[in-house]
Short mmCIF file of C-alpha atoms in Angstrom, two decimals:
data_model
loop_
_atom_site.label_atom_id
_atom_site.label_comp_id
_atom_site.label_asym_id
_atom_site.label_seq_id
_atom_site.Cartn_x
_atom_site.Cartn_y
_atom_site.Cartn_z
CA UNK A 1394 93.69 49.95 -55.91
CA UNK A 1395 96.89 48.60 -54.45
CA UNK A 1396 96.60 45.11 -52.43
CA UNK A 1397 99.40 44.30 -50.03
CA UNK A 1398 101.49 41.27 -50.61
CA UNK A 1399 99.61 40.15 -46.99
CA UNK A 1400 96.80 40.57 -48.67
CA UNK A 1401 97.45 38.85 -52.34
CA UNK A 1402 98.62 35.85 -49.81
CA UNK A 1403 95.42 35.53 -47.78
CA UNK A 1404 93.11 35.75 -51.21
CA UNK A 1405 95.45 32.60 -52.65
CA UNK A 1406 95.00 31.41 -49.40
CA UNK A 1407 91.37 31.30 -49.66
CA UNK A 1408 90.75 30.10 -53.22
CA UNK A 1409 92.75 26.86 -52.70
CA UNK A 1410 91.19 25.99 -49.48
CA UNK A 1411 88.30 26.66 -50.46
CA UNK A 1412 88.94 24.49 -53.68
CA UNK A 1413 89.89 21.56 -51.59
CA UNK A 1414 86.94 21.85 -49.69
CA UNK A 1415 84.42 22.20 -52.87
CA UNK A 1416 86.13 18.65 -53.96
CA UNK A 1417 84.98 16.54 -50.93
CA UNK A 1418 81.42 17.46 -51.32
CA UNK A 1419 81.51 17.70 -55.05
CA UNK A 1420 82.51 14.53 -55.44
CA UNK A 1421 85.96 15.42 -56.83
CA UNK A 1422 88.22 13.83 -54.73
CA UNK A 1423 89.31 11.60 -57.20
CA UNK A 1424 89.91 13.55 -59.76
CA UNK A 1425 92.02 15.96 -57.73
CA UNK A 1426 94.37 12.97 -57.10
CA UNK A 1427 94.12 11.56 -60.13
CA UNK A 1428 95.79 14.40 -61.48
CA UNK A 1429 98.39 15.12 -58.87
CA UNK A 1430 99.81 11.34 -59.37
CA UNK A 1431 99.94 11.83 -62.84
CA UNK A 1432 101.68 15.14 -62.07
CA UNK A 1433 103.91 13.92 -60.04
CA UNK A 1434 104.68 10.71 -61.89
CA UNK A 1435 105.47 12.62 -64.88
CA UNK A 1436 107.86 15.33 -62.57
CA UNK A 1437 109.36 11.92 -61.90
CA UNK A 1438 110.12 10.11 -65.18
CA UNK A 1439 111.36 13.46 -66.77
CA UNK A 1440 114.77 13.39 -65.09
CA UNK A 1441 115.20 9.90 -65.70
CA UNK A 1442 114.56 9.57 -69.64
CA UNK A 1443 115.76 13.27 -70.43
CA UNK A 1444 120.05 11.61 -70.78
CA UNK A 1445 118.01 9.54 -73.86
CA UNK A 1446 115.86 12.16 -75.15
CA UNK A 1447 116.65 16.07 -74.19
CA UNK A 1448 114.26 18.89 -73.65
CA UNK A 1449 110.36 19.38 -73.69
CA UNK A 1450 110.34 15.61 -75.83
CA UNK A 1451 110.81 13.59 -72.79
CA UNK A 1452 107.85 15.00 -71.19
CA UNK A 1453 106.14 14.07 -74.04
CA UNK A 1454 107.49 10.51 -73.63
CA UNK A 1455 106.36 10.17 -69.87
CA UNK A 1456 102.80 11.20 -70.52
CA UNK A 1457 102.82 8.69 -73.67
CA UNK A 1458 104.18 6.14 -71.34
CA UNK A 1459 101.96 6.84 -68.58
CA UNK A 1460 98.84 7.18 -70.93
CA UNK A 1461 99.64 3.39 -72.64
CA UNK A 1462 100.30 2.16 -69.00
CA UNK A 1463 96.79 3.83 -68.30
CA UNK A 1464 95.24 2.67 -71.65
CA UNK A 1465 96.66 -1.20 -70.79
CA UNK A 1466 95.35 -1.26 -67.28
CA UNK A 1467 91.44 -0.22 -68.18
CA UNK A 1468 91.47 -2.65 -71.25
CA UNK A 1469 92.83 -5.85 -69.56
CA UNK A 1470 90.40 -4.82 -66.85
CA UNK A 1471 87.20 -4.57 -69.11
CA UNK A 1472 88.02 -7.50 -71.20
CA UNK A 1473 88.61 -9.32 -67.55
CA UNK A 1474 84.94 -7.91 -66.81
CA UNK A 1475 83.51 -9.03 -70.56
CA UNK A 1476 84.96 -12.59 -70.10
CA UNK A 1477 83.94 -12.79 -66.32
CA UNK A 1478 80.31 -11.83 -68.11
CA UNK A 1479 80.46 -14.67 -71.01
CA UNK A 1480 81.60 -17.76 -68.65
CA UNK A 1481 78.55 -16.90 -66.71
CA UNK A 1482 76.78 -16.67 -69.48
CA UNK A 1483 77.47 -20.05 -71.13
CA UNK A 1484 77.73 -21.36 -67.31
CA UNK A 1485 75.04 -20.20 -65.43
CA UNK A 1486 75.03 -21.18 -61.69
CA UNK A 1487 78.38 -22.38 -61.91
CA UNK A 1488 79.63 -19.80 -59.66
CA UNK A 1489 76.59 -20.45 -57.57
CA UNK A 1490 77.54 -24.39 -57.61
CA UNK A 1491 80.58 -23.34 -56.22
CA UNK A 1492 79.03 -21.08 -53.61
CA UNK A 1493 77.00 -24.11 -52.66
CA UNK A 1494 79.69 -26.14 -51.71
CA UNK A 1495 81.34 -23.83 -49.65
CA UNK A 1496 78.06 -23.55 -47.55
CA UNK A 1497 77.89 -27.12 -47.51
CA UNK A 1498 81.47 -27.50 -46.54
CA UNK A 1499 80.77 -25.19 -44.17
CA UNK A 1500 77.30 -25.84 -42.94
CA UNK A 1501 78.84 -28.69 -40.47
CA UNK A 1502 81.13 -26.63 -38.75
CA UNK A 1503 78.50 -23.96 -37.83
CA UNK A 1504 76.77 -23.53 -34.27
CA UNK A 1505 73.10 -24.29 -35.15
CA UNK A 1506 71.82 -20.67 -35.05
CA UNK A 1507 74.00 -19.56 -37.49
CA UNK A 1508 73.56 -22.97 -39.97
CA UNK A 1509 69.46 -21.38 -39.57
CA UNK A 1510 70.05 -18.81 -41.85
CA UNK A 1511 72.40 -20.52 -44.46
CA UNK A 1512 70.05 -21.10 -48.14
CA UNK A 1513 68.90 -24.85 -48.15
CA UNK A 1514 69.44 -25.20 -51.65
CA UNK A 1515 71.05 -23.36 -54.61
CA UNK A 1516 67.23 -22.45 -55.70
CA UNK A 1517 66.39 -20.94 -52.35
CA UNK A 1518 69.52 -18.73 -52.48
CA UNK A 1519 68.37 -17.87 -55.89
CA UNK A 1520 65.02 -16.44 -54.72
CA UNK A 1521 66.75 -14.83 -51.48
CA UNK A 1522 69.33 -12.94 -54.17
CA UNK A 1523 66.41 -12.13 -56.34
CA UNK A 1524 64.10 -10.21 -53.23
CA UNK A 1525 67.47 -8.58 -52.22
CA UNK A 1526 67.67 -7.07 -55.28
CA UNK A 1527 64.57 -5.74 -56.12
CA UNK A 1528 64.48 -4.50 -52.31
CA UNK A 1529 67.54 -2.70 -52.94
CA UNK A 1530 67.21 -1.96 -56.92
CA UNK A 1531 67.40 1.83 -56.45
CA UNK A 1532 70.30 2.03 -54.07
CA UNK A 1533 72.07 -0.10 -56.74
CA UNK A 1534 71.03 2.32 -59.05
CA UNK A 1535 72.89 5.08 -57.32
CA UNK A 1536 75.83 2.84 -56.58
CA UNK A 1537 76.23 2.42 -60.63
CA UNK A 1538 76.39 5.86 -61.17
CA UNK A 1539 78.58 6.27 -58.54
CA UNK A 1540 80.95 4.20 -60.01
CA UNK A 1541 80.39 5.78 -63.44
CA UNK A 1542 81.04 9.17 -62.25
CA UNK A 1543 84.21 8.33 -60.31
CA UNK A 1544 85.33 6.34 -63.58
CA UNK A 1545 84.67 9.91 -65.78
CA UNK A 1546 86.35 12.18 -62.80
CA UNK A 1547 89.53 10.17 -62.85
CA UNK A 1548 89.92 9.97 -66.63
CA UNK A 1549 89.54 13.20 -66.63
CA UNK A 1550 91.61 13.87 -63.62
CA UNK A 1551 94.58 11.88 -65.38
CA UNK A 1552 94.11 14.30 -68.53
CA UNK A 1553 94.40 17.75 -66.39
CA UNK A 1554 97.48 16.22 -64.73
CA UNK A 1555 99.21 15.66 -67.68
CA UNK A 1556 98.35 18.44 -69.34
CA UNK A 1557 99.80 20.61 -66.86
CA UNK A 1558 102.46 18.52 -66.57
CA UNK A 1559 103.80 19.58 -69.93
CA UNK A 1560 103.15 23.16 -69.64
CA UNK A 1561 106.21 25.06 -69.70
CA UNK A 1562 106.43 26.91 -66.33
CA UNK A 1563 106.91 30.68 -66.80
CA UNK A 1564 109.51 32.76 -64.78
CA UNK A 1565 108.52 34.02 -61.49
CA UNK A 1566 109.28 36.96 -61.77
CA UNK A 1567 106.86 37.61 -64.84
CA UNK A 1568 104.17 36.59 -63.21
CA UNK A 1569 101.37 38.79 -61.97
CA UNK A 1570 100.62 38.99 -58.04
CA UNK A 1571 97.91 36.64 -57.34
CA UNK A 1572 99.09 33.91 -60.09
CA UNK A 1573 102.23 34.07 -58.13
CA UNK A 1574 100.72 33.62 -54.97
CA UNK A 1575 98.28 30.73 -56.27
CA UNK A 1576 101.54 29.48 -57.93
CA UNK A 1577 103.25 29.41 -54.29
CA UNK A 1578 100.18 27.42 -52.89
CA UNK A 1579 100.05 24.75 -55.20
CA UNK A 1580 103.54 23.72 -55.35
CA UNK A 1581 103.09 23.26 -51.19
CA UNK A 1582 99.80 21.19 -51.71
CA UNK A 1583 102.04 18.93 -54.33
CA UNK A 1584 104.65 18.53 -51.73
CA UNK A 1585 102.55 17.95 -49.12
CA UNK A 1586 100.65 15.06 -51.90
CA UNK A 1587 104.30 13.85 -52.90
CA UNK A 1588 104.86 12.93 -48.98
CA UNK A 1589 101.58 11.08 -48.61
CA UNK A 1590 102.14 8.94 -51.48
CA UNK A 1591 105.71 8.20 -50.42
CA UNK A 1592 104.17 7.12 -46.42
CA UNK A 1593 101.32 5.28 -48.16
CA UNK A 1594 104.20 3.19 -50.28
CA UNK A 1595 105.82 2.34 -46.80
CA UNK A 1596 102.14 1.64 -45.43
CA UNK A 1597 101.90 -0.56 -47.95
CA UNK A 1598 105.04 -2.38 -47.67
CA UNK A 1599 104.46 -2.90 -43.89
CA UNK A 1600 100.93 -4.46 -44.16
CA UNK A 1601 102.34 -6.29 -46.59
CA UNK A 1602 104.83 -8.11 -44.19
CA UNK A 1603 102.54 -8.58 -41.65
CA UNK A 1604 100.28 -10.56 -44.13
CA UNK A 1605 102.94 -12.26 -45.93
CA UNK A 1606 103.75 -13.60 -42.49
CA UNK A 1607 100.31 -14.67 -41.08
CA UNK A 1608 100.14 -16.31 -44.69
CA UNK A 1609 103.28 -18.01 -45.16
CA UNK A 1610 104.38 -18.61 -41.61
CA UNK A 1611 101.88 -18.71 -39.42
CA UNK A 1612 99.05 -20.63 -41.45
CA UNK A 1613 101.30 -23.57 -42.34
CA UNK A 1614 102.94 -23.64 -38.92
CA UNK A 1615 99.19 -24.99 -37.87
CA UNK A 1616 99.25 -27.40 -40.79
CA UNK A 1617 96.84 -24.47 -43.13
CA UNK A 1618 98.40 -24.04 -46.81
CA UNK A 1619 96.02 -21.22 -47.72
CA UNK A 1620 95.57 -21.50 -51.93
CA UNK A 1621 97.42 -18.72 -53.90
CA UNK A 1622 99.12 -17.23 -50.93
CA UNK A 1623 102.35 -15.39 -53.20
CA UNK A 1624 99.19 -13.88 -55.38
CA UNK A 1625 97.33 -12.66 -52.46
CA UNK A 1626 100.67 -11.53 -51.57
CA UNK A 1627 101.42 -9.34 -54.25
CA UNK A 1628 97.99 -8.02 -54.51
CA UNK A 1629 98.18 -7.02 -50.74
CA UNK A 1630 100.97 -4.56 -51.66
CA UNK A 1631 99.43 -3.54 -54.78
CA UNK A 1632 95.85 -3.03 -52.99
CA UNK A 1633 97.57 -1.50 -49.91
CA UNK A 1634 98.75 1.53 -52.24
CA UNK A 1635 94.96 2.79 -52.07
CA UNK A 1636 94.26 4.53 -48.63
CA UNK A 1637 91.94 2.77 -46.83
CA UNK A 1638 89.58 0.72 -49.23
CA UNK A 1639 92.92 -1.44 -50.60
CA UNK A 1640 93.32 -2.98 -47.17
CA UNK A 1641 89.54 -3.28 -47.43
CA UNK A 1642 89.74 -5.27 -50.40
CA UNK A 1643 92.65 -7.12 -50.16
CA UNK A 1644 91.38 -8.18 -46.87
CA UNK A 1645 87.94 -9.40 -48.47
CA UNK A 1646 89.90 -11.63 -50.98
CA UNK A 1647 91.78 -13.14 -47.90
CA UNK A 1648 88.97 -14.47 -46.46
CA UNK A 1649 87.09 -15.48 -49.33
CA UNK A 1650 90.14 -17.86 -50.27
CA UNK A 1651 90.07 -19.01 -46.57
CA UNK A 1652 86.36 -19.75 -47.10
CA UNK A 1653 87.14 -22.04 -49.41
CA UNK A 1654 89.31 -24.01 -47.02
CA UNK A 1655 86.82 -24.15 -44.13
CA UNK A 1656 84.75 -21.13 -42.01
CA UNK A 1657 87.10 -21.52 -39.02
CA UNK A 1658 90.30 -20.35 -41.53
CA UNK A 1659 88.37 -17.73 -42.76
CA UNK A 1660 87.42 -16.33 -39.55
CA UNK A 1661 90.64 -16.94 -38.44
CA UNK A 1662 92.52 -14.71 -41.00
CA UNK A 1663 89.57 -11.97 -41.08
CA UNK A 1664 90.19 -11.58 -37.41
CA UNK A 1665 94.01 -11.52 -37.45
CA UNK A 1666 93.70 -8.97 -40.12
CA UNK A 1667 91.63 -6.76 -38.39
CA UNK A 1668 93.97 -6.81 -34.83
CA UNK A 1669 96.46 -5.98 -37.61
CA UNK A 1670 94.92 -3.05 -39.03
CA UNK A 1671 93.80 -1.62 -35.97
CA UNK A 1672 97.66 -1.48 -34.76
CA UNK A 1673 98.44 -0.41 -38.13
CA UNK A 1674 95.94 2.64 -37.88
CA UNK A 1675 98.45 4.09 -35.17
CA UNK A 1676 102.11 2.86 -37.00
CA UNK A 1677 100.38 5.03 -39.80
CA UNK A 1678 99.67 7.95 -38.17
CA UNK A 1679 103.47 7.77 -37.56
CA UNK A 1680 104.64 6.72 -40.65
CA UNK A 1681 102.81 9.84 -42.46
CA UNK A 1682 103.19 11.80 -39.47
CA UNK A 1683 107.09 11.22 -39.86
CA UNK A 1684 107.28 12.25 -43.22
CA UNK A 1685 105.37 15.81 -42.74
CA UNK A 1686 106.66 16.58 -39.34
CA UNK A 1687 103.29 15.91 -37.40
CA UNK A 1688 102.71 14.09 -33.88
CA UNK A 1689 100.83 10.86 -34.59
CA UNK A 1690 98.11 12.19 -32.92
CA UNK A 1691 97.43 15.15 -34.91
CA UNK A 1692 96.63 13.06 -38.01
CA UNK A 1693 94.44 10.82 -36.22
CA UNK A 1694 92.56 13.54 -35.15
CA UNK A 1695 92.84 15.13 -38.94
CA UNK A 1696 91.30 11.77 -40.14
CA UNK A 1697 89.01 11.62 -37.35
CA UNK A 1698 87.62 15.13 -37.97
CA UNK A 1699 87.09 14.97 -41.92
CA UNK A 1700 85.70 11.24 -41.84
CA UNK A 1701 82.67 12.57 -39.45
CA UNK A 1702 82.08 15.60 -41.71
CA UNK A 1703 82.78 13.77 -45.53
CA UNK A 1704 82.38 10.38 -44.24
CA UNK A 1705 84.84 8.11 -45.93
CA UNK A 1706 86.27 10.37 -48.75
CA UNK A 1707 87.42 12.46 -45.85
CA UNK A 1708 89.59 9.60 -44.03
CA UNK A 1709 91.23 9.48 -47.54
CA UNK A 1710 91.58 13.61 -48.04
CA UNK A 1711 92.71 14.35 -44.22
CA UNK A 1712 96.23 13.40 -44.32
CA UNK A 1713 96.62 15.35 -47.38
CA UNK A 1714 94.79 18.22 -46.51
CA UNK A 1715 96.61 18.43 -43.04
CA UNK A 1716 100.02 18.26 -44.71
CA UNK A 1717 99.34 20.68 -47.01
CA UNK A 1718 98.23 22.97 -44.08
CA UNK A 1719 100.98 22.25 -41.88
CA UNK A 1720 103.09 23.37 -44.73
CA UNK A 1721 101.52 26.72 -45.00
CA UNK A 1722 101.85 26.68 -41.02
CA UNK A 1723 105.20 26.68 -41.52
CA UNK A 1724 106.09 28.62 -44.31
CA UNK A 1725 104.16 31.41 -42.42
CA UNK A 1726 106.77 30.48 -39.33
CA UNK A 1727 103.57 30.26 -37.25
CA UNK A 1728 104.56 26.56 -35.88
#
């Protein structure tokens, strides 16, 4: 049985999209882009350290570097965890001391209603944590492994991407029909991944300004010298380069530190941030929407439609998964 080329195209077609798909619901979201970055990072070293080292070795020398910068990264991050764990350990309640004292500090500059539900005492709060948890102990159960299983889907992720990465790609031409095809649809859903990741860099960068401003400038111009402002800084950029939840937690560590300074700063920076955000949301419709050729309204609705059907996974997936399909849109000459 003959298939047409038509045909051969729709079946890739198919199979990737329906790949794509499987991931939200499968929980493999992050292991798809796990291995695309390392894909792509690897495409991108290649060139750069092949006038040092020539041929198929300086792939080999991008995944090694990539794999130690990998490596680094998780063990200064568990040893962070492990000493976070002992200092509590030999210090237990310190962090709760401190905790204390910022409701104290705080406790005067509250209307009355809200003072009401602040802990009296550092052994109330104790008692309050200790019902939350055993309220909650099975939801935190799921949250762990969660966690785990994004932890194990990235790893692995990270070790697909680059071992594709150093597969030799065949000629096209000796390729069979359908490979060729499925060959021809992953190349535009890289693409369409390399152009996110480029907008997301200039998302970053811009919510980066903004804070750096409201930090640096605008704080101290009402006599507020926020503590650590050029680390929160930096870790705004470095947060902002994960879609959605960076600016979620780079925001959180803003007004923690402004916590610490008095209730009124905090509340101050949480809202400014999110007036920010929300006219960020449109400038990165734009931004993205720029670099794939789409109206700023057609990703909005693209995030808007996959966040109601995957919930937040899909706010993450939709500007990938529309690029990709505007690609195929137009490489079809159907827009």
């Amino acid at each position: 049985m003959t298939f047409t080329p038509r045909q051969i195209t729709l079946a890739s077609l198919l199979i990737v999209v329906a790949g794509l798909l499987l991931a939200l619901p499968l929980k493999l979201l992050p292991s798809l882009l796990a291995g695309l970055l390392v894909f792509e990072l690897v495409n991108m070293l290649t060139p750069r350290l092949q006038p040092l080292i020539a041929g198929q070795r300086a792939r080999w020398l991008a995944v090694a570097l990539l794999g130690t910068l990998v490596v680094s990264t998780l063990t200064l991050l568990i040893a962070g965890a492990f000493s976070f764990l002992l200092h509590e350990a030999e210090n237990p309640g310190a962090s709760l001391d401190k905790f204390m004292a910022l409701v104290e500090r705080a406790r005067g500059q509250l209307p009355p209603f809200i003072d009401a539900y602040l802990p009296a005492s550092a052994a109330e709060f104790k008692v309050a944590i200790g019902d939350w948890l055993k309220s909650h102990l099975s939801e935190l159960q799921l949250v762990g492994k969660g966690m785990a299983h994004m932890f194990v889907t990235l790893l692995i992720g990270m070790i697909l991407g680059a071992i594709v990465a150093l597969q030799r790609i065949p000629d096209v031409s000796r390729r069979k029909p359908l490979a060729a095809a499925l060959f021809e649809r992953l190349s535009l859903l890289v693409q369409a991944f390399r152009n996110i990741v480029f907008a997301q860099i200039k998302i970053s960068l811009l919510n980066t300004v903004f804070t750096g401003i409201f930090l640096a400038v605008v704080l101290p111009l009402f006599g507020v010298h926020l503590p650590l402002t050029k680390t929160l800084i930096v870790l705004t950029f470095l947060l902002g380069l994960l879609p959605v939840i960076g600016n979620l937690m780079s925001n959180t560590l803003i007004t923690i530190v402004g916590l610490s300074l008095s209730i009124w700063v905090a509340m101050a920076a949480l809202g400014y941030l999110i007036v920010i955000h929300k006219v960020e949301y449109f400038l990165n419709a734009r931004i993205v929407g720029g670099q794939i050729s789409a109206k700023a309204w057609e990703l909005l609705l693209a995030m808007l439609v996959f966040e109601a059907a995957f919930g937040l996974p899909g706010v993450v997936a939709g500007p990938i998964y529309y690029a990709y399909l505007k690609s195929e849109l137009k490489r079809a000459e159907l827009v």
